[in-house]
């Protein structure tokens, strides 16, 4: 470990910021987002290749969720460009933005299921509302997707409030893949689950992404999960990407920030502001 | 200037809130008239706002009508003007009390639940989920509620008018010794189309205001359970104040000569 290494953008890791070959599926340049006087994202550059599983790690409050929300157009960046399939998405709105959003599926941190709708309708939502599919056909697909995440037909009739944490995540996953999107985002997929259920969800994520041939972008601070689901990892610290590289190489990153994070140590360049009692 | 600073800050915050609400209103209205429409959701909201508010609005109306007859009797008996009671009851109910009380009751019942529901959807990322599923939350959540509020409140108020007048009739005939036939005849003779129409126009405006406030405060709520609680309170308080102030302006529009 080289302690004198300062945090520089895109250092270490042979793969750097650009994936191997071809046009990137998602290309982010100079992405900046400011809340009040707090710079949350400070000129992010990141490329995600076709059918690649990219993962962003970083501490709580490092701007990981903001990054996802900017790409989805839920937040408007203050500067920078986001291209999906070469098309600029910053500044799109209305029907144009909806057209781009149809390429995406997202598994939210707490699943964000619609409480007022039964499980099957949650899963079929993108098909019925987004694609205007007939309800019967959408219901059939929803049951099939629920089956793919290991949930039976009876679960489809339950309301989200009746589900356990692990089931909610699985329904959320089924909803994310129901429209067979080209790109799927996973926001802390294993947070709040026991380790075994975490592994189950991770395996389902890998299976679904591979079967759909989708591009995945996940954010997490669970390193066990990170290793299982990703091809490449980027680390976000103080609004900048300070390291990117292949998942297999993360233990040899040579970056003290990454080393501290993946080993979960208190000592290191990342200092938590803790006062004495 | 330590005194001017808070004044300036409050004024700017007020302007910001007004601007945000105006934009929200324009955006909501524009989504009410542009496809895609969600008739199932509109119908569900109509049942929620119209049908389920019937008991509370009906009870409010009947007791208001009853107390109105009783109070006017004690007042008018001094001048031997008891015969004006049917007139007072029907005009008060249709012009003012029907729409205002129904509006306030619906603000407490429907406005609060809308703010709580949409606020919870906001803080649990369900509104973000709608967006990512390529469904506009303004069309899916807000437009159906506004349309239902705008159409259901006049119907509720029409029913409340009838129940309120009936309340006055029951007290007058059973307790105050009025002749049933002449009471009804008097009511019918005094009532004018404009009284009822002005009340229904008020009702439509109040229905819009209640649902708009519920949706606006819910949609802009932040910060977990406390944020949702604040949104609910703000929705009811702002809707009530708007109802009372708009009531004055609409009355002036209709009746000031």
GROMACS .gro file of N, CA and C in nm, chain A residues 74-224:
model
  453
   74UNK      N    1  -3.422   1.218  -1.246
   74UNK     CA    2  -3.502   1.255  -1.129
   74UNK      C    3  -3.443   1.380  -1.064
   75UNK      N    4  -3.316   1.402  -1.084
   75UNK     CA    5  -3.250   1.525  -1.038
   75UNK      C    6  -3.184   1.588  -1.159
   76UNK      N    7  -3.179   1.721  -1.161
   76UNK     CA    8  -3.115   1.789  -1.274
   76UNK      C    9  -2.975   1.830  -1.235
   77UNK      N   10  -2.875   1.779  -1.307
   77UNK     CA   11  -2.738   1.816  -1.272
   77UNK      C   12  -2.711   1.965  -1.298
   78UNK      N   13  -2.615   2.021  -1.224
   78UNK     CA   14  -2.581   2.162  -1.244
   78UNK      C   15  -2.486   2.180  -1.361
   79UNK      N   16  -2.408   2.076  -1.391
   79UNK     CA   17  -2.319   2.083  -1.508
   79UNK      C   18  -2.287   1.942  -1.551
   80UNK      N   19  -2.237   1.929  -1.674
   80UNK     CA   20  -2.194   1.798  -1.721
   80UNK      C   21  -2.288   1.735  -1.820
   81UNK      N   22  -2.246   1.620  -1.870
   81UNK     CA   23  -2.325   1.553  -1.973
   81UNK      C   24  -2.344   1.406  -1.938
   82UNK      N   25  -2.462   1.354  -1.969
   82UNK     CA   26  -2.490   1.212  -1.950
   82UNK      C   27  -2.544   1.161  -2.083
   83UNK      N   28  -2.474   1.065  -2.142
   83UNK     CA   29  -2.523   1.011  -2.270
   83UNK      C   30  -2.561   0.866  -2.252
   84UNK      N   31  -2.679   0.831  -2.300
   84UNK     CA   32  -2.724   0.692  -2.299
   84UNK      C   33  -2.736   0.650  -2.445
   85UNK      N   34  -2.661   0.545  -2.485
   85UNK     CA   35  -2.653   0.505  -2.626
   85UNK      C   36  -2.614   0.623  -2.714
   86UNK      N   37  -2.526   0.707  -2.664
   86UNK     CA   38  -2.479   0.821  -2.742
   86UNK      C   39  -2.573   0.940  -2.743
   87UNK      N   40  -2.691   0.928  -2.680
   87UNK     CA   41  -2.789   1.038  -2.682
   87UNK      C   42  -2.783   1.116  -2.550
   88UNK      N   43  -2.772   1.246  -2.562
   88UNK     CA   44  -2.764   1.331  -2.442
   88UNK      C   45  -2.899   1.329  -2.369
   89UNK      N   46  -2.897   1.298  -2.240
   89UNK     CA   47  -3.025   1.294  -2.165
   89UNK      C   48  -3.043   1.413  -2.072
   90UNK      N   49  -2.934   1.485  -2.045
   90UNK     CA   50  -2.949   1.604  -1.959
   90UNK      C   51  -3.029   1.709  -2.036
   91UNK      N   52  -3.136   1.758  -1.975
   91UNK     CA   53  -3.218   1.860  -2.040
   91UNK      C   54  -3.340   1.802  -2.111
   92UNK      N   55  -3.348   1.668  -2.120
   92UNK     CA   56  -3.469   1.609  -2.180
   92UNK      C   57  -3.584   1.618  -2.081
   93UNK      N   58  -3.705   1.632  -2.132
   93UNK     CA   59  -3.820   1.628  -2.042
   93UNK      C   60  -3.941   1.574  -2.117
   94UNK      N   61  -4.050   1.551  -2.040
   94UNK     CA   62  -4.175   1.506  -2.100
   94UNK      C   63  -4.160   1.374  -2.174
   95UNK      N   64  -4.220   1.366  -2.291
   95UNK     CA   65  -4.226   1.240  -2.366
   95UNK      C   66  -4.086   1.191  -2.405
   96UNK      N   67  -3.996   1.285  -2.436
   96UNK     CA   68  -3.860   1.247  -2.473
   96UNK      C   69  -3.789   1.176  -2.359
   97UNK      N   70  -3.805   1.232  -2.238
   97UNK     CA   71  -3.743   1.172  -2.119
   97UNK      C   72  -3.806   1.036  -2.090
   98UNK      N   73  -3.939   1.027  -2.106
   98UNK     CA   74  -4.007   0.898  -2.083
   98UNK      C   75  -3.955   0.792  -2.180
   99UNK      N   76  -3.929   0.834  -2.305
   99UNK     CA   77  -3.879   0.738  -2.404
   99UNK      C   78  -3.744   0.681  -2.359
  100UNK      N   79  -3.656   0.768  -2.310
  100UNK     CA   80  -3.526   0.720  -2.262
  100UNK      C   81  -3.543   0.635  -2.136
  101UNK      N   82  -3.638   0.678  -2.048
  101UNK     CA   83  -3.657   0.604  -1.923
  101UNK      C   84  -3.707   0.462  -1.946
  102UNK      N   85  -3.773   0.440  -2.060
  102UNK     CA   86  -3.822   0.304  -2.087
  102UNK      C   87  -3.707   0.207  -2.104
  103UNK      N   88  -3.585   0.258  -2.127
  103UNK     CA   89  -3.468   0.169  -2.137
  103UNK      C   90  -3.423   0.121  -2.000
  104UNK      N   91  -3.475   0.190  -1.893
  104UNK     CA   92  -3.423   0.164  -1.759
  104UNK      C   93  -3.520   0.082  -1.673
  105UNK      N   94  -3.459   0.006  -1.581
  105UNK     CA   95  -3.536  -0.052  -1.472
  105UNK      C   96  -3.460  -0.017  -1.346
  106UNK      N   97  -3.532  -0.005  -1.236
  106UNK     CA   98  -3.458   0.028  -1.114
  106UNK      C   99  -3.513  -0.046  -0.993
  107UNK      N  100  -3.420  -0.102  -0.917
  107UNK     CA  101  -3.456  -0.162  -0.788
  107UNK      C  102  -3.419  -0.061  -0.680
  108UNK      N  103  -3.521  -0.007  -0.612
  108UNK     CA  104  -3.495   0.095  -0.511
  108UNK      C  105  -3.450   0.031  -0.380
  109UNK      N  106  -3.385   0.116  -0.299
  109UNK     CA  107  -3.327   0.068  -0.173
  109UNK      C  108  -3.430  -0.004  -0.085
  110UNK      N  109  -3.547   0.059  -0.068
  110UNK     CA  110  -3.652  -0.006   0.011
  110UNK      C  111  -3.763  -0.059  -0.079
  111UNK      N  112  -3.726  -0.091  -0.200
  111UNK     CA  113  -3.813  -0.149  -0.303
  111UNK      C  114  -3.913  -0.048  -0.360
  112UNK      N  115  -3.960   0.049  -0.277
  112UNK     CA  116  -4.052   0.153  -0.323
  112UNK      C  117  -4.172   0.095  -0.398
  113UNK      N  118  -4.228  -0.013  -0.342
  113UNK     CA  119  -4.349  -0.071  -0.404
  113UNK      C  120  -4.468   0.021  -0.378
  114UNK      N  121  -4.563   0.022  -0.472
  114UNK     CA  122  -4.682   0.106  -0.454
  114UNK      C  123  -4.776   0.036  -0.356
  115UNK      N  124  -4.797   0.098  -0.238
  115UNK     CA  125  -4.878   0.032  -0.133
  115UNK      C  126  -5.021   0.007  -0.174
  116UNK      N  127  -5.072   0.090  -0.265
  116UNK     CA  128  -5.214   0.081  -0.296
  116UNK      C  129  -5.244  -0.028  -0.399
  117UNK      N  130  -5.141  -0.090  -0.454
  117UNK     CA  131  -5.164  -0.191  -0.559
  117UNK      C  132  -5.115  -0.328  -0.511
  118UNK      N  133  -5.186  -0.436  -0.552
  118UNK     CA  134  -5.137  -0.570  -0.518
  118UNK      C  135  -5.002  -0.597  -0.587
  119UNK      N  136  -4.933  -0.699  -0.536
  119UNK     CA  137  -4.798  -0.728  -0.584
  119UNK      C  138  -4.791  -0.744  -0.736
  120UNK      N  139  -4.886  -0.820  -0.792
  120UNK     CA  140  -4.876  -0.846  -0.936
  120UNK      C  141  -4.888  -0.717  -1.016
  121UNK      N  142  -4.972  -0.624  -0.966
  121UNK     CA  143  -4.990  -0.499  -1.038
  121UNK      C  144  -4.868  -0.408  -1.025
  122UNK      N  145  -4.800  -0.420  -0.911
  122UNK     CA  146  -4.672  -0.352  -0.897
  122UNK      C  147  -4.574  -0.398  -1.003
  123UNK      N  148  -4.565  -0.531  -1.018
  123UNK     CA  149  -4.470  -0.587  -1.115
  123UNK      C  150  -4.510  -0.549  -1.258
  124UNK      N  151  -4.642  -0.550  -1.282
  124UNK     CA  152  -4.690  -0.524  -1.418
  124UNK      C  153  -4.702  -0.375  -1.448
  125UNK      N  154  -4.670  -0.290  -1.352
  125UNK     CA  155  -4.697  -0.146  -1.366
  125UNK      C  156  -4.636  -0.085  -1.492
  126UNK      N  157  -4.508  -0.115  -1.513
  126UNK     CA  158  -4.438  -0.058  -1.630
  126UNK      C  159  -4.499  -0.105  -1.760
  127UNK      N  160  -4.553  -0.227  -1.759
  127UNK     CA  161  -4.614  -0.281  -1.881
  127UNK      C  162  -4.751  -0.216  -1.906
  128UNK      N  163  -4.831  -0.205  -1.798
  128UNK     CA  164  -4.967  -0.152  -1.814
  128UNK      C  165  -4.963  -0.001  -1.839
  129UNK      N  166  -4.891   0.072  -1.754
  129UNK     CA  167  -4.892   0.219  -1.765
  129UNK      C  168  -4.792   0.269  -1.868
  130UNK      N  169  -4.669   0.214  -1.863
  130UNK     CA  170  -4.564   0.265  -1.951
  130UNK      C  171  -4.581   0.220  -2.095
  131UNK      N  172  -4.617   0.090  -2.111
  131UNK     CA  173  -4.626   0.035  -2.247
  131UNK      C  174  -4.769   0.013  -2.294
  132UNK      N  175  -4.866   0.045  -2.206
  132UNK     CA  176  -5.009   0.034  -2.243
  132UNK      C  177  -5.046  -0.108  -2.285
  133UNK      N  178  -4.991  -0.206  -2.216
  133UNK     CA  179  -5.023  -0.345  -2.247
  133UNK      C  180  -5.158  -0.381  -2.182
  134UNK      N  181  -5.230  -0.477  -2.242
  134UNK     CA  182  -5.357  -0.521  -2.183
  134UNK      C  183  -5.330  -0.584  -2.046
  135UNK      N  184  -5.424  -0.561  -1.952
  135UNK     CA  185  -5.401  -0.605  -1.814
  135UNK      C  186  -5.380  -0.756  -1.802
  136UNK      N  187  -5.459  -0.834  -1.877
  136UNK     CA  188  -5.448  -0.979  -1.868
  136UNK      C  189  -5.310  -1.028  -1.908
  137UNK      N  190  -5.262  -0.972  -2.019
  137UNK     CA  191  -5.132  -1.014  -2.069
  137UNK      C  192  -5.022  -0.970  -1.973
  138UNK      N  193  -5.036  -0.846  -1.922
  138UNK     CA  194  -4.936  -0.794  -1.828
  138UNK      C  195  -4.932  -0.878  -1.701
  139UNK      N  196  -5.051  -0.923  -1.659
  139UNK     CA  197  -5.059  -1.005  -1.537
  139UNK      C  198  -4.986  -1.138  -1.556
  140UNK      N  199  -5.001  -1.194  -1.675
  140UNK     CA  200  -4.933  -1.320  -1.708
  140UNK      C  201  -4.781  -1.302  -1.698
  141UNK      N  202  -4.733  -1.193  -1.758
  141UNK     CA  203  -4.589  -1.166  -1.755
  141UNK      C  204  -4.543  -1.141  -1.612
  142UNK      N  205  -4.626  -1.068  -1.534
  142UNK     CA  206  -4.590  -1.038  -1.396
  142UNK      C  207  -4.573  -1.167  -1.317
  143UNK      N  208  -4.667  -1.261  -1.335
  143UNK     CA  209  -4.657  -1.389  -1.262
  143UNK      C  210  -4.532  -1.464  -1.302
  144UNK      N  211  -4.500  -1.456  -1.431
  144UNK     CA  212  -4.381  -1.524  -1.481
  144UNK      C  213  -4.255  -1.461  -1.418
  145UNK      N  214  -4.251  -1.329  -1.408
  145UNK     CA  215  -4.134  -1.261  -1.350
  145UNK      C  216  -4.126  -1.289  -1.199
  146UNK      N  217  -4.242  -1.296  -1.134
  146UNK     CA  218  -4.242  -1.331  -0.991
  146UNK      C  219  -4.184  -1.471  -0.973
  147UNK      N  220  -4.220  -1.560  -1.065
  147UNK     CA  221  -4.164  -1.696  -1.062
  147UNK      C  222  -4.013  -1.693  -1.077
  148UNK      N  223  -3.963  -1.604  -1.165
  148UNK     CA  224  -3.819  -1.595  -1.190
  148UNK      C  225  -3.742  -1.549  -1.067
  149UNK      N  226  -3.810  -1.476  -0.976
  149UNK     CA  227  -3.740  -1.435  -0.853
  149UNK      C  228  -3.781  -1.523  -0.735
  150UNK      N  229  -3.842  -1.638  -0.766
  150UNK     CA  230  -3.870  -1.738  -0.664
  150UNK      C  231  -3.994  -1.712  -0.581
  151UNK      N  232  -4.091  -1.638  -0.637
  151UNK     CA  233  -4.215  -1.613  -0.563
  151UNK      C  234  -4.332  -1.678  -0.638
  152UNK      N  235  -4.421  -1.741  -0.559
  152UNK     CA  236  -4.532  -1.814  -0.618
  152UNK      C  237  -4.646  -1.724  -0.660
  153UNK      N  238  -4.745  -1.785  -0.727
  153UNK     CA  239  -4.859  -1.709  -0.778
  153UNK      C  240  -4.940  -1.643  -0.667
  154UNK      N  241  -4.945  -1.713  -0.550
  154UNK     CA  242  -5.023  -1.659  -0.438
  154UNK      C  243  -4.969  -1.525  -0.390
  155UNK      N  244  -4.836  -1.506  -0.403
  155UNK     CA  245  -4.775  -1.380  -0.357
  155UNK      C  246  -4.827  -1.263  -0.442
  156UNK      N  247  -4.857  -1.291  -0.566
  156UNK     CA  248  -4.904  -1.186  -0.656
  156UNK      C  249  -5.030  -1.117  -0.607
  157UNK      N  250  -5.109  -1.189  -0.528
  157UNK     CA  251  -5.236  -1.132  -0.481
  157UNK      C  252  -5.222  -1.056  -0.351
  158UNK      N  253  -5.105  -1.069  -0.285
  158UNK     CA  254  -5.086  -0.998  -0.158
  158UNK      C  255  -5.065  -0.848  -0.182
  159UNK      N  256  -5.082  -0.771  -0.074
  159UNK     CA  257  -5.048  -0.629  -0.081
  159UNK      C  258  -4.905  -0.612  -0.029
  160UNK      N  259  -4.833  -0.509  -0.076
  160UNK     CA  260  -4.692  -0.493  -0.035
  160UNK      C  261  -4.673  -0.489   0.116
  161UNK      N  262  -4.771  -0.435   0.192
  161UNK     CA  263  -4.756  -0.426   0.337
  161UNK      C  264  -4.748  -0.564   0.403
  162UNK      N  265  -4.794  -0.667   0.330
  162UNK     CA  266  -4.795  -0.802   0.388
  162UNK      C  267  -4.664  -0.877   0.364
  163UNK      N  268  -4.568  -0.814   0.295
  163UNK     CA  269  -4.447  -0.884   0.257
  163UNK      C  270  -4.333  -0.859   0.357
  164UNK      N  271  -4.242  -0.957   0.366
  164UNK     CA  272  -4.121  -0.938   0.448
  164UNK      C  273  -4.019  -0.859   0.366
  165UNK      N  274  -3.910  -0.815   0.432
  165UNK     CA  275  -3.808  -0.735   0.365
  165UNK      C  276  -3.750  -0.803   0.242
  166UNK      N  277  -3.716  -0.931   0.257
  166UNK     CA  278  -3.657  -1.005   0.145
  166UNK      C  279  -3.755  -1.020   0.030
  167UNK      N  280  -3.882  -1.044   0.063
  167UNK     CA  281  -3.984  -1.057  -0.042
  167UNK      C  282  -4.005  -0.926  -0.115
  168UNK      N  283  -4.004  -0.816  -0.040
  168UNK     CA  284  -4.020  -0.683  -0.103
  168UNK      C  285  -3.910  -0.659  -0.205
  169UNK      N  286  -3.786  -0.695  -0.165
  169UNK     CA  287  -3.673  -0.676  -0.258
  169UNK      C  288  -3.693  -0.759  -0.383
  170UNK      N  289  -3.742  -0.881  -0.362
  170UNK     CA  290  -3.760  -0.969  -0.478
  170UNK      C  291  -3.870  -0.917  -0.569
  171UNK      N  292  -3.978  -0.864  -0.508
  171UNK     CA  293  -4.085  -0.806  -0.590
  171UNK      C  294  -4.030  -0.682  -0.663
  172UNK      N  295  -3.950  -0.603  -0.591
  172UNK     CA  296  -3.888  -0.486  -0.653
  172UNK      C  297  -3.802  -0.525  -0.772
  173UNK      N  298  -3.730  -0.637  -0.755
  173UNK     CA  299  -3.645  -0.687  -0.864
  173UNK      C  300  -3.732  -0.732  -0.982
  174UNK      N  301  -3.840  -0.805  -0.949
  174UNK     CA  302  -3.932  -0.849  -1.055
  174UNK      C  303  -3.988  -0.729  -1.130
  175UNK      N  304  -4.021  -0.622  -1.058
  175UNK     CA  305  -4.074  -0.502  -1.124
  175UNK      C  306  -3.967  -0.437  -1.213
  176UNK      N  307  -3.842  -0.439  -1.163
  176UNK     CA  308  -3.734  -0.376  -1.240
  176UNK      C  309  -3.708  -0.449  -1.371
  177UNK      N  310  -3.728  -0.583  -1.371
  177UNK     CA  311  -3.696  -0.659  -1.493
  177UNK      C  312  -3.820  -0.686  -1.579
  178UNK      N  313  -3.939  -0.647  -1.530
  178UNK     CA  314  -4.063  -0.684  -1.600
  178UNK      C  315  -4.066  -0.632  -1.743
  179UNK      N  316  -4.017  -0.513  -1.765
  179UNK     CA  317  -4.023  -0.455  -1.900
  179UNK      C  318  -3.901  -0.495  -1.983
  180UNK      N  319  -3.820  -0.586  -1.930
  180UNK     CA  320  -3.696  -0.631  -1.994
  180UNK      C  321  -3.613  -0.511  -2.040
  181UNK      N  322  -3.573  -0.427  -1.945
  181UNK     CA  323  -3.501  -0.306  -1.981
  181UNK      C  324  -3.357  -0.336  -2.025
  182UNK      N  325  -3.300  -0.238  -2.097
  182UNK     CA  326  -3.161  -0.255  -2.143
  182UNK      C  327  -3.063  -0.223  -2.031
  183UNK      N  328  -3.108  -0.136  -1.939
  183UNK     CA  329  -3.019  -0.093  -1.830
  183UNK      C  330  -3.094  -0.110  -1.698
  184UNK      N  331  -3.030  -0.171  -1.599
  184UNK     CA  332  -3.096  -0.184  -1.468
  184UNK      C  333  -3.008  -0.123  -1.360
  185UNK      N  334  -3.070  -0.042  -1.275
  185UNK     CA  335  -2.999   0.018  -1.161
  185UNK      C  336  -3.040  -0.054  -1.033
  186UNK      N  337  -2.941  -0.079  -0.949
  186UNK     CA  338  -2.969  -0.141  -0.819
  186UNK      C  339  -2.917  -0.048  -0.710
  187UNK      N  340  -3.009   0.004  -0.629
  187UNK     CA  341  -2.972   0.097  -0.523
  187UNK      C  342  -2.964   0.019  -0.392
  188UNK      N  343  -2.843  -0.010  -0.350
  188UNK     CA  344  -2.818  -0.085  -0.227
  188UNK      C  345  -2.908  -0.208  -0.216
  189UNK      N  346  -2.887  -0.305  -0.306
  189UNK     CA  347  -2.983  -0.418  -0.313
  189UNK      C  348  -2.987  -0.505  -0.189
  190UNK      N  349  -2.880  -0.508  -0.110
  190UNK     CA  350  -2.880  -0.602   0.005
  190UNK      C  351  -2.894  -0.532   0.139
  191UNK      N  352  -2.906  -0.399   0.139
  191UNK     CA  353  -2.918  -0.326   0.266
  191UNK      C  354  -3.041  -0.371   0.343
  192UNK      N  355  -3.023  -0.400   0.470
  192UNK     CA  356  -3.137  -0.436   0.555
  192UNK      C  357  -3.177  -0.582   0.546
  193UNK      N  358  -3.099  -0.664   0.473
  193UNK     CA  359  -3.133  -0.806   0.462
  193UNK      C  360  -3.031  -0.889   0.540
  194UNK      N  361  -3.073  -1.010   0.582
  194UNK     CA  362  -2.975  -1.096   0.648
  194UNK      C  363  -2.877  -1.149   0.542
  195UNK      N  364  -2.759  -1.198   0.584
  195UNK     CA  365  -2.656  -1.235   0.485
  195UNK      C  366  -2.701  -1.340   0.384
  196UNK      N  367  -2.785  -1.433   0.430
  196UNK     CA  368  -2.829  -1.539   0.338
  196UNK      C  369  -2.923  -1.480   0.234
  197UNK      N  370  -3.020  -1.399   0.281
  197UNK     CA  371  -3.112  -1.336   0.185
  197UNK      C  372  -3.035  -1.242   0.092
  198UNK      N  373  -2.930  -1.177   0.148
  198UNK     CA  374  -2.845  -1.091   0.065
  198UNK      C  375  -2.784  -1.170  -0.049
  199UNK      N  376  -2.736  -1.291  -0.018
  199UNK     CA  377  -2.676  -1.376  -0.120
  199UNK      C  378  -2.780  -1.418  -0.224
  200UNK      N  379  -2.901  -1.451  -0.174
  200UNK     CA  380  -3.010  -1.491  -0.265
  200UNK      C  381  -3.039  -1.377  -0.364
  201UNK      N  382  -3.051  -1.255  -0.310
  201UNK     CA  383  -3.082  -1.139  -0.396
  201UNK      C  384  -2.968  -1.117  -0.497
  202UNK      N  385  -2.844  -1.125  -0.447
  202UNK     CA  386  -2.730  -1.106  -0.538
  202UNK      C  387  -2.732  -1.205  -0.653
  203UNK      N  388  -2.757  -1.331  -0.620
  203UNK     CA  389  -2.760  -1.435  -0.725
  203UNK      C  390  -2.873  -1.407  -0.825
  204UNK      N  391  -2.988  -1.363  -0.771
  204UNK     CA  392  -3.099  -1.331  -0.861
  204UNK      C  393  -3.062  -1.215  -0.953
  205UNK      N  394  -2.993  -1.115  -0.895
  205UNK     CA  395  -2.953  -0.999  -0.975
  205UNK      C  396  -2.861  -1.044  -1.088
  206UNK      N  397  -2.759  -1.126  -1.053
  206UNK     CA  398  -2.665  -1.172  -1.155
  206UNK      C  399  -2.738  -1.252  -1.262
  207UNK      N  400  -2.830  -1.340  -1.217
  207UNK     CA  401  -2.904  -1.424  -1.312
  207UNK      C  402  -2.987  -1.338  -1.406
  208UNK      N  403  -3.062  -1.243  -1.346
  208UNK     CA  404  -3.153  -1.161  -1.428
  208UNK      C  405  -3.075  -1.075  -1.527
  209UNK      N  406  -2.965  -1.017  -1.479
  209UNK     CA  407  -2.886  -0.929  -1.566
  209UNK      C  408  -2.827  -1.009  -1.682
  210UNK      N  409  -2.776  -1.127  -1.651
  210UNK     CA  410  -2.715  -1.212  -1.756
  210UNK      C  411  -2.822  -1.256  -1.856
  211UNK      N  412  -2.937  -1.302  -1.804
  211UNK     CA  413  -3.041  -1.352  -1.894
  211UNK      C  414  -3.093  -1.244  -1.987
  212UNK      N  415  -3.105  -1.123  -1.934
  212UNK     CA  416  -3.156  -1.013  -2.017
  212UNK      C  417  -3.046  -0.952  -2.103
  213UNK      N  418  -2.920  -0.984  -2.071
  213UNK     CA  419  -2.808  -0.920  -2.140
  213UNK      C  420  -2.805  -0.771  -2.112
  214UNK      N  421  -2.852  -0.733  -1.993
  214UNK     CA  422  -2.866  -0.591  -1.961
  214UNK      C  423  -2.736  -0.532  -1.908
  215UNK      N  424  -2.728  -0.400  -1.917
  215UNK     CA  425  -2.620  -0.326  -1.853
  215UNK      C  426  -2.667  -0.294  -1.711
  216UNK      N  427  -2.579  -0.315  -1.613
  216UNK     CA  428  -2.622  -0.290  -1.475
  216UNK      C  429  -2.534  -0.184  -1.410
  217UNK      N  430  -2.597  -0.100  -1.332
  217UNK     CA  431  -2.521  -0.005  -1.250
  217UNK      C  432  -2.577  -0.016  -1.108
  218UNK      N  433  -2.491  -0.053  -1.015
  218UNK     CA  434  -2.537  -0.073  -0.878
  218UNK      C  435  -2.459   0.019  -0.786
  219UNK      N  436  -2.521   0.051  -0.675
  219UNK     CA  437  -2.447   0.121  -0.571
  219UNK      C  438  -2.466   0.044  -0.441
  220UNK      N  439  -2.359   0.035  -0.365
  220UNK     CA  440  -2.369  -0.038  -0.239
  220UNK      C  441  -2.251   0.000  -0.150
  221UNK      N  442  -2.262  -0.030  -0.021
  221UNK     CA  443  -2.141  -0.029   0.058
  221UNK      C  444  -2.119  -0.165   0.125
  222UNK      N  445  -2.191  -0.265   0.073
  222UNK     CA  446  -2.174  -0.402   0.119
  222UNK      C  447  -2.073  -0.470   0.026
  223UNK      N  448  -1.949  -0.489   0.076
  223UNK     CA  449  -1.842  -0.538  -0.013
  223UNK      C  450  -1.865  -0.681  -0.058
  224UNK      N  451  -1.926  -0.765   0.027
  224UNK     CA  452  -1.952  -0.903  -0.013
  224UNK      C  453  -2.044  -0.903  -0.135
   0.00000   0.00000   0.00000
